[in-house]
Short mmCIF file of C-alpha atoms in Angstrom, two decimals:
data_model
loop_
_atom_site.label_atom_id
_atom_site.label_comp_id
_atom_site.label_asym_id
_atom_site.label_seq_id
_atom_site.Cartn_x
_atom_site.Cartn_y
_atom_site.Cartn_z
CA MET A 92 0.00 0.00 0.00
CA LYS A 93 1.16 3.56 -0.72
CA VAL A 94 0.95 6.07 2.14
CA MET A 95 1.76 9.74 1.57
CA PHE A 96 2.48 11.78 4.68
CA VAL A 97 1.50 15.43 4.21
CA ILE A 98 2.81 18.31 6.31
CA ASN A 99 2.37 22.05 5.90
CA ASP A 100 6.00 23.15 5.77
CA LEU A 101 9.61 22.13 6.35
CA GLY A 102 11.85 24.38 8.40
CA ILE A 103 14.95 23.65 10.44
CA ASN A 104 13.16 21.09 12.66
CA GLU A 105 12.41 17.72 11.09
CA PRO A 106 8.85 16.34 11.49
CA PHE A 107 9.65 13.45 13.82
CA GLY A 108 6.08 12.08 13.89
CA PRO A 109 5.83 11.29 10.16
CA MET A 110 9.45 10.08 10.12
CA ILE A 111 8.80 7.51 12.87
CA LEU A 112 5.46 6.44 11.39
CA SER A 113 7.02 6.10 7.95
CA ALA A 114 9.64 3.73 9.37
CA ILE A 115 6.89 1.65 11.01
CA VAL A 116 4.87 1.54 7.79
CA LYS A 117 7.91 0.58 5.69
CA GLU A 118 8.80 -2.14 8.19
CA LYS A 119 5.48 -3.76 7.28
CA GLY A 120 6.35 -3.72 3.58
CA HIS A 121 4.44 -0.62 2.46
CA GLU A 122 5.67 2.42 0.51
CA THR A 123 5.78 5.98 1.81
CA LEU A 124 6.40 9.47 0.45
CA LEU A 125 6.26 12.99 1.88
CA GLY A 126 4.31 15.96 0.55
CA VAL A 127 5.01 19.50 1.79
CA ILE A 128 2.20 21.95 1.04
CA GLN A 129 4.29 25.13 1.24
CA LYS A 130 7.30 23.73 -0.62
CA GLU A 131 5.99 21.92 -3.69
CA ASP A 132 3.04 21.05 -5.91
CA VAL A 133 1.60 18.29 -3.74
CA MET A 134 -1.44 17.94 -6.02
CA LYS A 135 0.88 17.05 -8.90
CA LYS A 136 2.86 14.69 -6.67
CA ILE A 137 -0.34 12.88 -5.66
CA ALA A 138 -1.48 12.59 -9.27
CA SER A 139 1.87 11.08 -10.24
CA TRP A 140 2.48 8.73 -7.28
CA LYS A 141 -1.18 7.73 -6.73
CA PRO A 142 -1.17 7.05 -2.96
CA ASP A 143 -3.83 4.87 -1.35
CA MET A 144 -3.92 6.98 1.82
CA LEU A 145 -3.00 10.50 2.87
CA ALA A 146 -1.75 10.89 6.46
CA TYR A 147 -1.74 14.55 7.48
CA SER A 148 0.30 15.64 10.51
CA MET A 149 -0.79 19.10 11.62
CA MET A 150 -0.52 21.54 14.50
CA SER A 151 -3.25 24.10 15.13
CA VAL A 152 -1.30 26.78 13.23
CA ASP A 153 -1.36 24.57 10.13
CA MET A 154 -5.05 23.77 9.99
CA GLU A 155 -6.34 26.57 7.78
CA ASP A 156 -3.72 25.79 5.14
CA MET A 157 -4.45 22.07 5.45
CA ARG A 158 -8.21 22.53 5.07
CA GLN A 159 -7.82 24.67 1.98
CA PHE A 160 -5.46 22.18 0.38
CA ASN A 161 -7.56 19.13 1.29
CA ARG A 162 -10.77 20.79 0.08
CA SER A 163 -9.20 21.52 -3.30
CA LEU A 164 -7.85 17.97 -3.49
CA ARG A 165 -11.25 16.43 -2.78
CA GLU A 166 -12.72 18.35 -5.70
CA LYS A 167 -10.33 16.45 -7.99
CA THR A 168 -9.91 13.01 -6.45
CA LYS A 169 -11.04 10.83 -3.52
CA ILE A 170 -8.26 9.37 -1.37
CA PHE A 171 -8.70 8.09 2.17
CA THR A 172 -7.62 10.91 4.48
CA LEU A 173 -6.31 10.43 8.02
CA LEU A 174 -5.52 13.51 10.14
CA GLY A 175 -3.08 13.23 13.05
CA GLY A 176 -0.84 15.48 15.08
CA PRO A 177 -1.51 17.72 18.10
CA HIS A 178 -4.55 19.49 16.63
CA ALA A 179 -6.49 16.29 15.94
CA THR A 180 -5.88 15.13 19.51
CA LEU A 181 -6.93 18.35 21.26
CA ASP A 182 -9.70 19.56 18.94
CA ARG A 183 -11.52 16.42 17.87
CA THR A 184 -14.35 18.47 16.36
CA CYS A 185 -12.20 18.55 13.21
CA ILE A 186 -13.66 15.12 12.41
CA ASN A 187 -16.84 16.97 11.46
CA ASP A 188 -15.03 18.26 8.38
CA PRO A 189 -16.63 16.26 5.52
CA ASP A 190 -13.29 16.14 3.69
CA ILE A 191 -11.56 14.25 6.54
CA ASP A 192 -12.30 10.52 6.74
CA ALA A 193 -10.74 9.81 10.14
CA ILE A 194 -8.54 11.33 12.80
CA CYS A 195 -5.84 9.72 14.92
CA VAL A 196 -5.98 10.72 18.59
CA GLY A 197 -2.78 10.38 20.59
CA GLU A 198 0.08 8.09 19.60
CA GLY A 199 -0.30 6.63 16.13
CA ASP A 200 2.44 3.98 16.12
CA GLY A 201 0.02 1.06 16.25
CA ALA A 202 -3.06 2.79 14.89
CA ILE A 203 -1.63 3.59 11.46
CA ILE A 204 -0.83 -0.08 10.77
CA ASP A 205 -4.34 -1.09 11.81
CA VAL A 206 -5.83 1.54 9.49
CA ILE A 207 -3.77 0.23 6.56
CA GLU A 208 -4.88 -3.35 7.27
CA TYR A 209 -8.54 -2.32 7.43
CA LEU A 210 -8.24 -0.49 4.11
CA GLU A 211 -6.48 -3.44 2.48
CA ASN A 212 -9.20 -5.80 3.68
CA GLY A 213 -12.06 -3.61 2.48
CA ARG A 214 -13.16 -2.67 6.01
CA GLU A 215 -13.01 1.10 5.56
CA ASN A 216 -16.55 1.47 6.93
CA HIS A 217 -15.50 -0.14 10.23
CA ILE A 218 -12.34 1.83 10.80
CA GLU A 219 -13.75 3.47 13.94
CA GLU A 220 -13.30 0.10 15.69
CA ILE A 221 -9.56 0.77 15.83
CA PRO A 222 -8.25 2.21 19.13
CA ASN A 223 -7.07 5.84 18.77
CA ILE A 224 -9.10 6.29 15.56
CA MET A 225 -12.25 8.42 15.26
CA THR A 226 -14.65 8.96 12.38
CA SER A 227 -17.79 11.07 12.18
CA GLU A 228 -19.72 7.89 13.02
CA SER A 229 -17.63 6.97 16.07
CA SER A 230 -19.08 5.98 19.40
CA PRO A 231 -16.83 6.74 22.40
CA MET A 232 -13.26 6.04 21.32
CA ASP A 233 -10.87 3.63 23.00
CA LEU A 234 -7.21 4.52 23.50
CA ARG A 235 -4.48 1.92 23.53
CA PRO A 236 -1.91 2.37 26.34
CA PHE A 237 1.22 4.46 25.91
CA LEU A 238 4.02 2.65 24.11
CA GLU A 239 6.38 1.68 26.92
CA ASP A 240 9.45 0.11 25.29
CA LEU A 241 10.75 2.81 22.94
CA ASP A 242 13.75 0.68 21.99
CA ASN A 243 11.37 -1.53 19.99
CA LEU A 244 10.59 1.31 17.59
CA PRO A 245 12.48 1.31 14.29
CA PHE A 246 14.86 4.18 13.72
CA MET A 247 13.27 7.16 12.01
CA ASP A 248 12.92 7.13 8.23
CA ARG A 249 15.41 9.92 7.55
CA ALA A 250 15.16 9.58 3.77
CA LEU A 251 11.52 10.69 3.93
CA VAL A 252 12.74 14.20 4.78
CA TYR A 253 16.41 14.26 3.79
CA ASP A 254 15.60 13.36 0.19
CA TYR A 255 14.73 17.05 0.02
CA PRO A 256 18.24 18.36 -0.77
CA PHE A 257 17.98 21.48 1.41
CA MET A 258 17.20 19.24 4.41
CA GLY A 259 19.77 16.54 3.70
CA ARG A 260 22.71 18.90 3.23
CA PHE A 261 21.87 21.04 6.28
CA GLY A 262 24.40 20.38 9.05
CA ILE A 263 21.93 20.44 11.98
CA LYS A 264 20.07 17.17 12.53
CA GLY A 265 17.59 16.10 15.21
CA VAL A 266 17.45 13.07 17.50
CA TRP A 267 15.27 12.15 20.47
CA ALA A 268 15.64 10.35 23.81
CA THR A 269 12.22 10.58 25.50
CA ARG A 270 8.51 10.79 24.87
CA GLY A 271 6.11 12.69 27.07
CA CYS A 272 6.17 15.72 29.36
CA MET A 273 5.14 15.58 33.00
CA PHE A 274 4.48 19.32 33.37
CA ARG A 275 1.03 20.95 33.31
CA CYS A 276 1.52 24.24 31.48
CA PRO A 277 -2.00 25.51 30.63
CA TYR A 278 -1.00 26.94 27.25
CA CYS A 279 0.52 23.68 26.02
CA PHE A 280 -0.69 20.54 24.29
CA ASN A 281 0.90 18.15 26.80
CA ASN A 282 -1.32 18.93 29.80
CA ARG A 283 -4.57 17.83 28.15
CA TYR A 284 -2.73 15.02 26.37
CA ASN A 285 -1.70 13.55 29.73
CA GLN A 286 -5.26 13.84 31.06
CA LEU A 287 -6.50 11.98 27.98
CA TYR A 288 -4.08 9.13 28.72
CA LYS A 289 -4.82 8.87 32.44
CA GLY A 290 -4.36 5.24 33.52
CA LYS A 291 -2.81 4.31 30.18
CA GLY A 292 0.81 4.09 31.30
CA LYS A 293 3.79 6.13 32.33
CA ILE A 294 3.79 9.66 30.90
CA VAL A 295 7.54 10.13 30.44
CA ARG A 296 9.28 7.21 28.74
CA ARG A 297 12.93 7.06 27.77
CA ARG A 298 14.84 4.93 25.31
CA SER A 299 18.19 3.45 26.27
CA VAL A 300 21.42 5.34 25.73
CA ASP A 301 22.52 2.49 23.48
CA SER A 302 19.47 2.87 21.21
CA MET A 303 19.95 6.62 20.94
CA ILE A 304 23.64 6.30 20.11
CA ARG A 305 23.10 3.53 17.55
CA GLU A 306 20.54 5.65 15.69
CA THR A 307 22.83 8.68 15.79
CA LYS A 308 25.72 6.62 14.41
CA GLU A 309 23.50 5.43 11.57
CA LEU A 310 22.50 9.04 10.92
CA ILE A 311 26.16 10.13 10.78
CA ASP A 312 27.02 7.27 8.41
CA HIS A 313 24.48 8.45 5.82
CA TYR A 314 24.16 12.21 6.20
CA ARG A 315 26.11 15.30 7.08
CA VAL A 316 25.89 16.03 10.82
CA ASP A 317 27.74 18.98 12.37
CA PHE A 318 25.39 19.71 15.26
CA ILE A 319 22.66 17.73 17.04
CA ARG A 320 19.34 19.07 18.27
CA ILE A 321 17.74 16.81 20.91
CA GLN A 322 14.03 17.47 20.44
CA ASP A 323 12.62 16.15 23.75
CA ASP A 324 10.14 18.33 25.64
CA ALA A 325 12.49 18.14 28.65
CA PHE A 326 15.70 16.21 28.05
CA ILE A 327 16.84 15.72 31.65
CA LEU A 328 14.75 16.05 34.83
CA LYS A 329 17.35 14.83 37.32
CA VAL A 330 20.83 13.35 37.51
CA ASP A 331 20.55 9.57 37.27
CA ASP A 332 22.40 6.59 35.79
CA TRP A 333 21.05 7.37 32.31
CA ILE A 334 22.64 10.84 32.06
CA LYS A 335 25.87 9.54 33.60
CA GLU A 336 26.09 6.81 30.95
CA PHE A 337 25.16 9.32 28.25
CA ALA A 338 27.88 11.72 29.44
CA GLU A 339 30.48 8.95 29.16
CA ARG A 340 29.45 7.49 25.81
CA TRP A 341 28.26 10.45 23.72
CA PRO A 342 31.58 12.35 23.54
CA SER A 343 33.62 9.21 22.81
CA GLU A 344 31.20 7.50 20.39
CA ILE A 345 29.50 10.50 18.76
CA GLY A 346 31.59 13.55 19.63
CA ILE A 347 29.16 16.08 18.15
CA PRO A 348 27.92 19.08 20.21
CA PHE A 349 24.20 19.24 20.94
CA TYR A 350 21.28 21.43 22.02
CA CYS A 351 18.44 20.35 24.32
CA LEU A 352 15.51 21.66 26.38
CA LEU A 353 15.58 21.98 30.18
CA ARG A 354 13.28 23.20 32.95
CA SER A 355 14.83 25.86 35.15
CA GLU A 356 13.59 24.26 38.38
CA CYS A 357 15.44 21.05 37.49
CA VAL A 358 18.82 22.66 36.82
CA THR A 359 21.55 21.84 39.33
CA ASP A 360 25.30 22.22 39.26
CA GLU A 361 25.69 18.45 38.98
CA MET A 362 23.27 18.31 36.03
CA ALA A 363 25.12 21.09 34.22
CA TYR A 364 28.40 19.27 34.82
CA TYR A 365 27.19 16.07 33.16
CA LEU A 366 25.57 17.94 30.28
CA LYS A 367 28.78 19.83 29.56
CA LYS A 368 30.81 16.65 29.89
CA ALA A 369 28.55 15.03 27.29
CA GLY A 370 29.11 17.90 24.87
CA CYS A 371 26.10 20.17 25.44
CA PHE A 372 26.70 23.45 23.62
CA SER A 373 23.35 25.17 24.22
CA ILE A 374 19.99 24.70 25.91
CA CYS A 375 16.50 26.15 25.72
CA MET A 376 15.06 27.27 29.06
CA SER A 377 11.97 29.44 29.42
CA ILE A 378 11.46 32.59 31.47
CA GLU A 379 7.87 33.03 30.17
CA THR A 380 7.24 36.13 32.31
CA ALA A 381 9.08 38.24 34.87
CA ASP A 382 6.07 38.28 37.19
CA ASP A 383 6.37 35.49 39.75
CA ALA A 384 2.64 35.37 40.51
CA ILE A 385 1.69 35.06 36.84
CA ARG A 386 4.40 32.47 36.21
CA ASN A 387 3.48 30.39 39.25
CA ARG A 388 -0.29 30.67 39.24
CA MET A 389 -1.43 31.30 35.66
CA LEU A 390 1.33 29.38 33.88
CA ARG A 391 1.88 26.75 36.62
CA ARG A 392 5.64 27.09 36.49
CA PRO A 393 6.78 26.98 40.14
CA SER A 394 9.90 29.12 40.12
CA SER A 395 10.88 32.58 41.30
CA GLN A 396 13.06 35.20 39.66
CA GLU A 397 15.82 34.28 42.07
CA GLU A 398 15.61 30.59 41.12
CA LEU A 399 15.64 31.47 37.43
CA GLU A 400 18.70 33.66 37.94
CA GLU A 401 20.43 30.81 39.76
CA ALA A 402 19.70 28.41 36.89
CA PHE A 403 21.11 30.96 34.43
CA HIS A 404 24.18 31.37 36.63
CA ILE A 405 24.82 27.63 36.85
CA LEU A 406 24.57 27.08 33.10
CA LYS A 407 26.80 30.06 32.31
CA LYS A 408 29.37 28.83 34.83
CA HIS A 409 29.60 25.61 32.81
CA ASN A 410 29.80 27.56 29.55
CA ILE A 411 26.45 26.31 28.23
CA HIS A 412 24.70 28.86 26.00
CA ILE A 413 21.08 29.73 26.78
CA TYR A 414 18.10 30.25 24.48
CA ALA A 415 15.39 31.82 26.68
CA ASN A 416 11.70 32.00 25.77
CA THR A 417 9.40 34.74 27.07
CA MET A 418 5.68 35.08 26.35
CA LEU A 419 4.01 38.45 25.89
CA ALA A 420 0.31 39.38 25.80
CA LEU A 421 -0.83 36.83 28.37
CA PRO A 422 -4.56 37.18 29.13
CA PHE A 423 -5.45 40.41 30.96
CA THR A 424 -1.82 41.45 31.45
CA SER A 425 -0.54 44.92 30.58
CA LEU A 426 2.35 46.40 28.64
CA GLU A 427 4.00 47.03 32.00
CA HIS A 428 4.15 43.25 32.52
CA ASP A 429 5.69 42.77 29.08
CA ILE A 430 8.28 45.52 29.59
CA ALA A 431 9.18 44.01 32.98
CA SER A 432 9.84 40.72 31.16
CA VAL A 433 12.19 42.52 28.78
CA ASP A 434 13.99 44.03 31.77
CA PHE A 435 14.36 40.63 33.41
CA ALA A 436 15.85 39.22 30.21
CA ILE A 437 18.30 42.13 30.15
CA LYS A 438 19.28 41.28 33.72
CA SER A 439 19.55 37.52 33.03
CA LYS A 440 21.54 37.99 29.81
CA PRO A 441 20.54 34.89 27.83
CA ASP A 442 22.63 34.31 24.73
CA MET A 443 19.49 34.20 22.59
CA PRO A 444 16.40 35.95 24.00
CA ASN A 445 13.20 34.97 22.21
CA PHE A 446 9.88 36.79 22.69
CA SER A 447 6.58 35.50 21.35
CA ILE A 448 2.90 36.39 21.60
CA PHE A 449 0.67 34.07 23.65
CA MET A 450 -1.73 32.15 21.43
CA PRO A 451 -4.93 30.58 22.88
CA TYR A 452 -4.63 27.19 21.23
CA PRO A 453 -7.87 25.16 21.17
CA GLY A 454 -8.08 22.37 23.72
CA THR A 455 -5.58 23.92 26.15
CA ASP A 456 -6.69 25.12 29.58
CA LEU A 457 -5.76 28.74 28.96
CA GLY A 458 -7.06 28.74 25.40
CA ASP A 459 -10.44 27.42 26.51
CA TYR A 460 -10.55 29.96 29.36
CA CYS A 461 -10.08 32.80 26.86
CA GLN A 462 -13.02 31.49 24.86
CA ARG A 463 -15.24 31.19 27.95
CA LYS A 464 -14.41 34.75 28.98
CA GLY A 465 -15.33 36.03 25.53
CA ILE A 466 -11.91 37.47 24.70
CA TYR A 467 -11.18 35.02 21.90
CA ASP A 468 -13.40 33.65 19.13
CA PRO A 469 -11.69 30.94 17.05
CA GLN A 470 -14.34 31.22 14.35
CA LYS A 471 -13.60 34.89 13.72
CA ASP A 472 -9.85 34.65 14.22
CA PRO A 473 -8.43 31.14 13.71
CA ILE A 474 -4.83 30.67 14.78
CA ASN A 475 -3.09 30.13 11.47
CA TYR A 476 -0.05 32.32 11.85
CA GLY A 477 3.32 32.19 13.57
CA MET A 478 4.20 32.72 17.21
CA ARG A 479 5.62 36.22 16.66
CA ASN A 480 2.43 37.79 15.40
CA MET A 481 -0.33 39.95 16.83
CA SER A 482 -2.49 38.87 19.74
CA PRO A 483 -5.99 37.66 18.85
CA LEU A 484 -7.29 38.54 22.35
CA THR A 485 -9.88 41.30 22.49
CA CYS A 486 -8.97 42.28 26.06
CA PHE A 487 -6.20 44.40 24.56
CA SER A 488 -6.55 47.75 22.81
CA ARG A 489 -5.38 48.30 19.27
CA LYS A 490 -2.43 50.33 20.57
CA GLU A 491 -1.41 47.56 22.98
CA ILE A 492 -1.53 44.85 20.30
CA GLU A 493 0.73 46.85 18.03
CA ALA A 494 3.12 47.60 20.91
CA GLN A 495 3.24 43.90 21.85
CA TYR A 496 4.20 43.07 18.28
CA ASN A 497 6.94 45.68 18.29
CA ILE A 498 8.30 44.34 21.59
CA CYS A 499 8.59 40.93 19.92
CA GLU A 500 10.65 42.50 17.16
CA LEU A 501 12.84 44.84 19.21
CA ALA A 502 13.29 43.14 22.60
CA ILE A 503 16.23 41.12 21.32
CA VAL A 504 17.98 44.42 20.55
CA ALA A 505 17.29 45.73 24.07
CA VAL A 506 18.70 42.55 25.62
CA LYS A 507 21.82 42.41 23.45
CA LEU A 508 22.38 46.21 23.55
CA PRO A 509 20.96 47.37 26.91
CA PHE A 510 21.92 51.01 26.33
CA LEU A 511 19.09 51.10 23.75
CA ARG A 512 16.52 49.85 26.27
CA ASN A 513 14.96 53.23 27.11
CA VAL A 514 14.52 54.41 23.55
CA ILE A 515 12.95 51.06 22.63
CA VAL A 516 10.46 50.62 25.50
CA ASN A 517 9.65 54.32 25.92
CA HIS A 518 9.34 55.27 22.26
CA LEU A 519 9.85 52.74 19.47
CA ILE A 520 7.34 50.12 20.61
CA TYR A 521 4.55 52.69 20.22
CA TRP A 522 5.28 53.22 16.54
CA LYS A 523 3.22 51.44 13.89
CA PRO A 524 4.58 47.94 13.12
CA ASN A 525 6.89 48.27 10.15
CA LYS A 526 9.36 46.43 7.94
CA ILE A 527 12.36 48.19 9.47
CA PHE A 528 11.70 46.63 12.89
CA PHE A 529 11.13 43.29 11.17
CA PHE A 530 14.51 43.38 9.41
CA ILE A 531 16.32 44.55 12.56
CA HIS A 532 14.92 41.57 14.45
CA TYR A 533 15.81 39.18 11.66
CA LEU A 534 19.44 40.30 11.46
CA PHE A 535 19.95 40.07 15.23
CA ALA A 536 18.23 36.67 15.42
CA ILE A 537 20.06 34.99 12.55
CA HIS A 538 23.44 36.19 13.83
CA THR A 539 22.77 35.04 17.40
CA TYR A 540 21.35 31.66 16.38
CA GLY A 541 24.36 30.94 14.21
CA LYS A 542 26.95 31.87 16.82
CA LYS A 543 25.44 31.02 20.19
CA ILE A 544 22.74 28.36 19.81
CA PHE A 545 23.11 26.15 16.72
CA TYR A 546 26.79 26.65 16.12
CA PHE A 547 28.81 24.92 13.44
CA LYS A 548 31.21 26.04 10.72
CA HIS A 549 29.41 27.17 7.57
CA THR A 550 30.83 27.65 4.13
CA PHE A 551 29.84 30.88 2.42
CA LYS A 552 27.31 28.97 0.31
CA GLU A 553 25.80 27.44 3.45
CA TYR A 554 25.49 30.86 5.07
CA ILE A 555 23.56 32.04 2.03
CA ASP A 556 21.40 28.91 2.08
CA LEU A 557 20.62 29.32 5.80
CA PHE A 558 19.94 33.03 5.29
CA ILE A 559 17.46 32.32 2.49
CA ARG A 560 15.69 29.53 4.38
CA THR A 561 15.22 31.48 7.58
CA PHE A 562 14.42 34.68 5.72
CA ARG A 563 11.68 32.86 3.82
CA HIS A 564 10.22 31.69 7.14
CA TYR A 565 10.31 35.20 8.60
CA MET A 566 8.84 36.70 5.43
CA TYR A 567 5.98 34.19 5.57
CA ASP A 568 5.36 35.12 9.19
CA PHE A 569 5.47 38.87 8.59
CA PHE A 570 3.82 39.27 5.21
CA GLY A 571 1.83 36.09 4.63
CA LYS A 572 0.23 35.66 8.03
CA GLU A 573 0.07 39.12 9.53
CA ARG A 574 -3.44 40.23 10.32
CA ASN A 575 -4.62 43.30 8.52
CA SER A 576 -4.49 46.33 10.78
CA GLU A 577 -8.18 46.96 10.17
CA GLN A 578 -8.91 43.67 11.98
CA LEU A 579 -7.40 44.88 15.23
CA PRO A 580 -9.96 45.52 17.96
CA LYS A 581 -10.91 49.11 18.63
CA LYS A 582 -11.53 48.80 22.36
CA LYS A 583 -10.84 50.75 25.49
CA ASP A 584 -8.03 49.57 27.71
CA LEU A 585 -10.33 47.84 30.20
CA TYR A 586 -12.04 44.55 29.45
CA ARG A 587 -15.84 44.67 29.73
CA PRO A 588 -17.68 41.37 30.19
CA LYS A 589 -20.92 41.10 28.24
CA LYS A 590 -23.14 40.85 31.31
CA MET A 591 -24.65 44.25 32.08
CA GLY A 592 -23.44 45.80 35.28
CA ASP A 593 -20.45 43.45 35.67
CA ILE A 594 -17.54 45.72 34.86
CA TYR A 595 -14.17 44.75 36.22
CA THR A 596 -10.78 46.32 35.85
CA ARG A 597 -8.20 44.30 34.03
CA THR A 598 -6.30 43.75 37.28
CA GLU A 599 -9.34 41.98 38.73
CA GLU A 600 -9.74 39.88 35.58
CA LEU A 601 -6.07 38.94 35.73
CA GLU A 602 -6.54 37.76 39.31
CA LYS A 603 -9.58 35.71 38.24
CA CYS A 604 -7.57 34.11 35.45
CA MET A 605 -4.71 33.18 37.79
CA GLU A 606 -7.18 31.77 40.29
CA ALA A 607 -8.95 29.73 37.60
CA MET A 608 -5.69 28.16 36.38
CA THR A 609 -4.58 27.42 39.95
CA THR A 610 -7.96 25.91 40.90
CA HIS A 611 -8.02 23.79 37.74
CA TYR A 612 -4.53 22.52 38.51
CA GLN A 613 -5.37 21.67 42.13
CA ALA A 614 -8.52 19.83 41.01
CA ASP A 615 -6.43 17.75 38.61
CA LEU A 616 -4.04 16.84 41.42
CA GLU A 617 -6.90 15.82 43.70
CA ARG A 618 -8.27 13.57 40.95
CA GLY A 619 -4.82 12.05 40.57
CA GLU A 620 -4.38 13.32 37.01
#
């Protein structure tokens, strides 16, 4: 059987989901191919290759593009369509789309093989019997348990992606060590995902060091690898025998520097020692906001400014570079909160400061709260644009939304050149968003990424190639997905609930939001979720 995996775009990060599923499908004797909506004529590719099934892997930001493509495809041909990825798991109402035959909820390692077997045996009309699979006719769906032994998975099908020359020749390649995330961030996919799988097995599962190293060696044997990006949600939670073995074997058997993600509250001097010993060059660690109450209560990240500063200090002491995420435009916050976050980043001095606008993704605790409070309507403003765009929340004024966007563009300059802080936060962020700010951000970001985060030696041609690839991504974000300024809300600075007589200041609404996220979290703990 021929299975075509379809994704929206290819950037620097490889799509691990389709690559693992492709390896599983090929192991059973089937053929696979990749289609990339933004990179090629997928319609023409389908007409030529004639797949028996399309397997879409989509995040919420991809769904508008996917629906448009799939709708156009259905007008020309009928191919069985399976939708997977984070969006299908969190927003299962997408099965009501008449152009989607089925969705895969949760892990698809076993489900995709079952779907293929049903199609081969002419049982397409009974496909909802398969665990993890839903159709528009489904009764309550059953989920199979989490896959426990990750060493039994085949190595990823690298050729699926690296057959695209710009991906194969790129020196940064991704690997993975774990599945699952134990944390309960209300803006993230993983919290609801874990609730969905309650009683279905251990949330965080880890493959052996031997399995990870064998796959990396195979990768090095076939492709160019100058730098490794470990794409786990949280690579290391504590110092244990696994990281000690990894720190001994990786430098001697692989010897390639790597990047990974950490949680600040987990960072210790001993952990940093073993990471550096292994060859860790850079890490991603989030600040999210400078306000301790908002970070702890709304975002459920139990750390203080002092603890964050200590984590930064430890990593810098071990000469590990830091990529630090900060979210702006959190529900009912003010520009003062956002500027305070810029100031904290200036104080912390991450090597690469990244600022993004909060997006109320469907199916997340905070996204659903925004809908209930009437400050976000996904029907009027679907999330189909990048993380550095304008807030869709109507609790902010037009002026605030434009200032938030400008902070995203210029905050990196304030952090890297603190003497420009005052002119940026007191004046420039209140200008109209413009291409000059966009290009300033781009130049600072591409330089910092290349030197401090994903570092390896480029040839001049590779610099040009990387410049074009990232520039195309930024251009798509700025020009292709930017909301028209006429769509920005024309509201006063205070949020007004619809109910007559109930008028609260934004400070009171912020407190309500923090309380709601805290209460929700405590209720989950009491239920054992």
